[in-house]
Amino acid sequence: KALEKSKRKHEEELRQLQDVSEKTLKEIQKKHDLALETVQADNALRSKKVKESLAEQLKLIYKVSTMNRNKVISDETDYEKVKRYLYGAKNATVWDAVRQCVAETYPSLYVQMAESYPMLSEVELKICLLSAFGFRTDEIADIAELKSSTVSSYKTNIRKKVENLPVEGIAERFI
């Protein structure tokens, strides 16, 4: 009887130990899940801030190009200084400056888009990229040196080619 009583006592202690272990494991898993969610939220916020910052840089590049066109900067030398400062010496067009600016933040973005959507032309990829950063159709037309109606047509064709995905969503997948 004493042996059986001791055996039951040990079994009970073992069950209690298992219960405590399971509870501890569950608590550890909850803490891990919470930490993972926090890291993911932090990364999403950081990614959003980087994208917003880049979008502001791109808008500034675009605004400078429209200032010259609208003769807001009347002195050509001043415009060239501003352009060289913002675009960099090797960028001849607004698109060159935009593409370089994006490449500095997201080095493989354009290549990933081209590889994932081989059915899209160079111009269509350009439109997707600009759309992802909040450029309106008329702004995209200015940057891509196209008519607004042509950009609208391209957007329609892009949606058909990628099974009705939103145009801006194509680049956003990789940001």
mmCIF file of C-alpha atoms in Angstrom:
data_model
loop_
_atom_site.group_PDB
_atom_site.id
_atom_site.type_symbol
_atom_site.label_atom_id
_atom_site.label_comp_id
_atom_site.label_asym_id
_atom_site.label_seq_id
_atom_site.Cartn_x
_atom_site.Cartn_y
_atom_site.Cartn_z
ATOM 1 C CA LYS A 1 0.000 0.000 0.000
ATOM 2 C CA ALA A 2 2.786 2.434 0.822
ATOM 3 C CA LEU A 3 4.383 1.743 -2.545
ATOM 4 C CA GLU A 4 1.091 2.343 -4.346
ATOM 5 C CA LYS A 5 0.480 5.518 -2.348
ATOM 6 C CA SER A 6 3.962 6.758 -3.244
ATOM 7 C CA LYS A 7 3.370 5.856 -6.897
ATOM 8 C CA ARG A 8 0.067 7.864 -6.964
ATOM 9 C CA LYS A 9 1.792 10.796 -5.275
ATOM 10 C CA HIS A 10 4.556 10.772 -7.900
ATOM 11 C CA GLU A 11 2.010 10.476 -10.722
ATOM 12 C CA GLU A 12 0.108 13.441 -9.305
ATOM 13 C CA GLU A 13 3.312 15.456 -8.984
ATOM 14 C CA LEU A 14 4.206 14.493 -12.561
ATOM 15 C CA ARG A 15 0.762 15.653 -13.825
ATOM 16 C CA GLN A 16 1.146 18.931 -11.964
ATOM 17 C CA LEU A 17 4.611 19.382 -13.418
ATOM 18 C CA GLN A 18 3.273 18.645 -16.903
ATOM 19 C CA ASP A 19 0.445 21.167 -16.372
ATOM 20 C CA VAL A 20 2.929 23.825 -15.247
ATOM 21 C CA SER A 21 5.175 23.011 -18.223
ATOM 22 C CA GLU A 22 2.266 23.292 -20.663
ATOM 23 C CA LYS A 23 1.147 26.604 -19.125
ATOM 24 C CA THR A 24 4.702 27.946 -19.245
ATOM 25 C CA LEU A 25 5.097 26.816 -22.838
ATOM 26 C CA LYS A 26 1.815 28.513 -23.785
ATOM 27 C CA GLU A 27 2.909 31.729 -22.052
ATOM 28 C CA ILE A 28 6.242 31.637 -23.873
ATOM 29 C CA GLN A 29 4.444 31.050 -27.185
ATOM 30 C CA LYS A 30 2.093 33.999 -26.501
ATOM 31 C CA LYS A 31 5.059 36.261 -25.694
ATOM 32 C CA HIS A 32 6.827 35.080 -28.837
ATOM 33 C CA ASP A 33 3.740 35.710 -30.976
ATOM 34 C CA LEU A 34 3.312 39.176 -29.456
ATOM 35 C CA ALA A 35 6.980 40.009 -30.076
ATOM 36 C CA LEU A 36 6.694 38.793 -33.669
ATOM 37 C CA GLU A 37 3.572 40.898 -34.234
ATOM 38 C CA THR A 38 5.364 43.932 -32.783
ATOM 39 C CA VAL A 39 8.371 43.418 -35.073
ATOM 40 C CA GLN A 40 6.094 42.976 -38.085
ATOM 41 C CA ALA A 41 4.157 46.132 -37.177
ATOM 42 C CA ASP A 42 7.418 48.050 -36.716
ATOM 43 C CA ASN A 43 8.686 46.814 -40.095
ATOM 44 C CA ALA A 44 5.412 47.751 -41.779
ATOM 45 C CA LEU A 45 5.541 51.234 -40.241
ATOM 46 C CA ARG A 46 9.201 51.647 -41.228
ATOM 47 C CA SER A 47 8.409 50.480 -44.762
ATOM 48 C CA LYS A 48 5.481 52.891 -44.962
ATOM 49 C CA LYS A 49 7.666 55.789 -43.794
ATOM 50 C CA VAL A 50 10.388 54.925 -46.332
ATOM 51 C CA LYS A 51 7.807 54.768 -49.105
ATOM 52 C CA GLU A 52 6.249 58.088 -48.032
ATOM 53 C CA SER A 53 9.672 59.742 -47.879
ATOM 54 C CA LEU A 54 10.567 58.446 -51.322
ATOM 55 C CA ALA A 55 7.203 59.585 -52.690
ATOM 56 C CA GLU A 56 7.928 63.090 -51.373
ATOM 57 C CA GLN A 57 11.356 63.094 -53.037
ATOM 58 C CA LEU A 58 9.791 62.014 -56.311
ATOM 59 C CA LYS A 59 7.121 64.712 -56.078
ATOM 60 C CA LEU A 60 9.844 67.300 -55.498
ATOM 61 C CA ILE A 61 11.707 66.129 -58.599
ATOM 62 C CA TYR A 62 8.477 66.397 -60.558
ATOM 63 C CA LYS A 63 7.661 69.866 -59.178
ATOM 64 C CA VAL A 64 11.044 71.222 -60.185
ATOM 65 C CA SER A 65 10.498 69.987 -63.727
ATOM 66 C CA THR A 66 7.110 71.721 -63.888
ATOM 67 C CA MET A 67 8.577 74.918 -62.433
ATOM 68 C CA ASN A 68 10.895 75.186 -65.403
ATOM 69 C CA ARG A 69 8.183 74.376 -67.897
ATOM 70 C CA ASN A 70 5.877 76.967 -66.340
ATOM 71 C CA LYS A 71 8.738 79.471 -66.133
ATOM 72 C CA VAL A 72 8.496 79.784 -62.346
ATOM 73 C CA ILE A 73 12.285 79.739 -62.357
ATOM 74 C CA SER A 74 13.039 82.322 -64.996
ATOM 75 C CA ASP A 75 16.814 82.123 -64.912
ATOM 76 C CA GLU A 76 17.955 79.032 -66.813
ATOM 77 C CA THR A 77 21.179 78.914 -64.791
ATOM 78 C CA ASP A 78 19.239 78.736 -61.513
ATOM 79 C CA TYR A 79 17.056 75.977 -62.928
ATOM 80 C CA GLU A 80 20.123 73.986 -64.025
ATOM 81 C CA LYS A 81 21.632 74.353 -60.535
ATOM 82 C CA VAL A 82 18.430 73.147 -58.879
ATOM 83 C CA LYS A 83 18.081 70.339 -61.413
ATOM 84 C CA ARG A 84 21.700 69.218 -60.961
ATOM 85 C CA TYR A 85 21.254 69.292 -57.175
ATOM 86 C CA LEU A 86 18.016 67.272 -57.236
ATOM 87 C CA TYR A 87 18.483 65.066 -60.282
ATOM 88 C CA GLY A 88 22.202 64.529 -60.123
ATOM 89 C CA ALA A 89 24.594 65.403 -62.896
ATOM 90 C CA LYS A 90 23.979 62.297 -64.993
ATOM 91 C CA ASN A 91 20.182 62.490 -65.138
ATOM 92 C CA ALA A 92 18.966 64.083 -68.324
ATOM 93 C CA THR A 93 15.230 63.627 -67.793
ATOM 94 C CA VAL A 94 12.719 63.635 -64.964
ATOM 95 C CA TRP A 95 12.223 59.892 -65.511
ATOM 96 C CA ASP A 96 15.989 59.287 -65.154
ATOM 97 C CA ALA A 97 15.946 61.146 -61.837
ATOM 98 C CA VAL A 98 12.847 59.307 -60.613
ATOM 99 C CA ARG A 99 14.244 55.917 -61.579
ATOM 100 C CA GLN A 100 17.593 56.639 -59.894
ATOM 101 C CA CYS A 101 15.877 57.868 -56.747
ATOM 102 C CA VAL A 102 13.722 54.722 -56.558
ATOM 103 C CA ALA A 103 16.733 52.489 -57.265
ATOM 104 C CA GLU A 104 18.649 54.014 -54.356
ATOM 105 C CA THR A 105 15.856 53.033 -51.966
ATOM 106 C CA TYR A 106 14.623 49.830 -53.634
ATOM 107 C CA PRO A 107 17.560 48.570 -55.735
ATOM 108 C CA SER A 108 15.806 45.545 -57.232
ATOM 109 C CA LEU A 109 12.263 46.919 -57.528
ATOM 110 C CA TYR A 110 12.255 47.592 -61.258
ATOM 111 C CA VAL A 111 13.925 44.256 -62.080
ATOM 112 C CA GLN A 112 11.496 42.346 -59.832
ATOM 113 C CA MET A 113 8.553 44.009 -61.565
ATOM 114 C CA ALA A 114 9.940 43.228 -65.024
ATOM 115 C CA GLU A 115 10.641 39.593 -64.106
ATOM 116 C CA SER A 116 7.260 39.082 -62.447
ATOM 117 C CA TYR A 117 5.322 40.763 -65.236
ATOM 118 C CA PRO A 118 7.213 39.984 -68.458
ATOM 119 C CA MET A 119 4.081 40.779 -70.460
ATOM 120 C CA LEU A 120 4.393 44.470 -69.549
ATOM 121 C CA SER A 121 6.358 46.836 -71.750
ATOM 122 C CA GLU A 122 8.960 49.309 -70.495
ATOM 123 C CA VAL A 123 6.401 52.127 -70.611
ATOM 124 C CA GLU A 124 3.805 50.036 -68.762
ATOM 125 C CA LEU A 125 6.329 49.222 -66.009
ATOM 126 C CA LYS A 126 7.141 52.926 -65.748
ATOM 127 C CA ILE A 127 3.435 53.735 -65.320
ATOM 128 C CA CYS A 128 3.039 51.035 -62.639
ATOM 129 C CA LEU A 129 6.040 52.342 -60.736
ATOM 130 C CA LEU A 130 4.868 55.952 -60.819
ATOM 131 C CA SER A 131 1.326 54.926 -59.835
ATOM 132 C CA ALA A 132 2.654 53.099 -56.783
ATOM 133 C CA PHE A 133 4.151 56.350 -55.531
ATOM 134 C CA GLY A 134 0.929 58.295 -55.887
ATOM 135 C CA PHE A 135 1.472 60.097 -59.155
ATOM 136 C CA ARG A 136 -1.742 61.048 -60.925
ATOM 137 C CA THR A 137 -2.333 60.264 -64.586
ATOM 138 C CA ASP A 138 -1.459 63.804 -65.715
ATOM 139 C CA GLU A 139 1.767 63.755 -63.680
ATOM 140 C CA ILE A 140 2.715 60.358 -65.100
ATOM 141 C CA ALA A 141 2.065 61.761 -68.571
ATOM 142 C CA ASP A 142 4.470 64.644 -67.891
ATOM 143 C CA ILE A 143 7.202 62.402 -66.510
ATOM 144 C CA ALA A 144 6.841 59.736 -69.205
ATOM 145 C CA GLU A 145 6.447 62.400 -71.900
ATOM 146 C CA LEU A 146 3.080 61.050 -73.015
ATOM 147 C CA LYS A 147 -0.452 62.418 -73.299
ATOM 148 C CA SER A 148 -2.802 61.842 -70.357
ATOM 149 C CA SER A 149 -5.169 59.916 -72.628
ATOM 150 C CA THR A 150 -2.291 57.645 -73.660
ATOM 151 C CA VAL A 151 -1.436 56.962 -70.007
ATOM 152 C CA SER A 152 -5.109 56.131 -69.338
ATOM 153 C CA SER A 153 -5.078 53.697 -72.261
ATOM 154 C CA TYR A 154 -1.905 52.096 -70.964
ATOM 155 C CA LYS A 155 -3.483 51.687 -67.525
ATOM 156 C CA THR A 156 -6.482 49.919 -69.075
ATOM 157 C CA ASN A 157 -4.169 47.610 -71.029
ATOM 158 C CA ILE A 158 -2.089 46.902 -67.935
ATOM 159 C CA ARG A 159 -5.173 45.862 -65.973
ATOM 160 C CA LYS A 160 -6.174 43.515 -68.787
ATOM 161 C CA LYS A 161 -2.701 41.977 -68.932
ATOM 162 C CA VAL A 162 -2.457 41.398 -65.177
ATOM 163 C CA GLU A 163 -5.989 40.147 -64.644
ATOM 164 C CA ASN A 164 -7.514 43.345 -63.260
ATOM 165 C CA LEU A 165 -4.957 43.994 -60.536
ATOM 166 C CA PRO A 166 -4.809 47.686 -59.675
ATOM 167 C CA VAL A 167 -1.978 49.352 -61.593
ATOM 168 C CA GLU A 168 -0.411 50.808 -58.433
ATOM 169 C CA GLY A 169 -0.527 47.375 -56.777
ATOM 170 C CA ILE A 170 1.941 45.852 -59.224
ATOM 171 C CA ALA A 171 4.925 47.785 -57.849
ATOM 172 C CA GLU A 172 3.575 47.854 -54.278
ATOM 173 C CA ARG A 173 3.986 44.072 -54.071
ATOM 174 C CA PHE A 174 7.741 44.584 -54.011
ATOM 175 C CA ILE A 175 7.940 47.684 -51.784
#
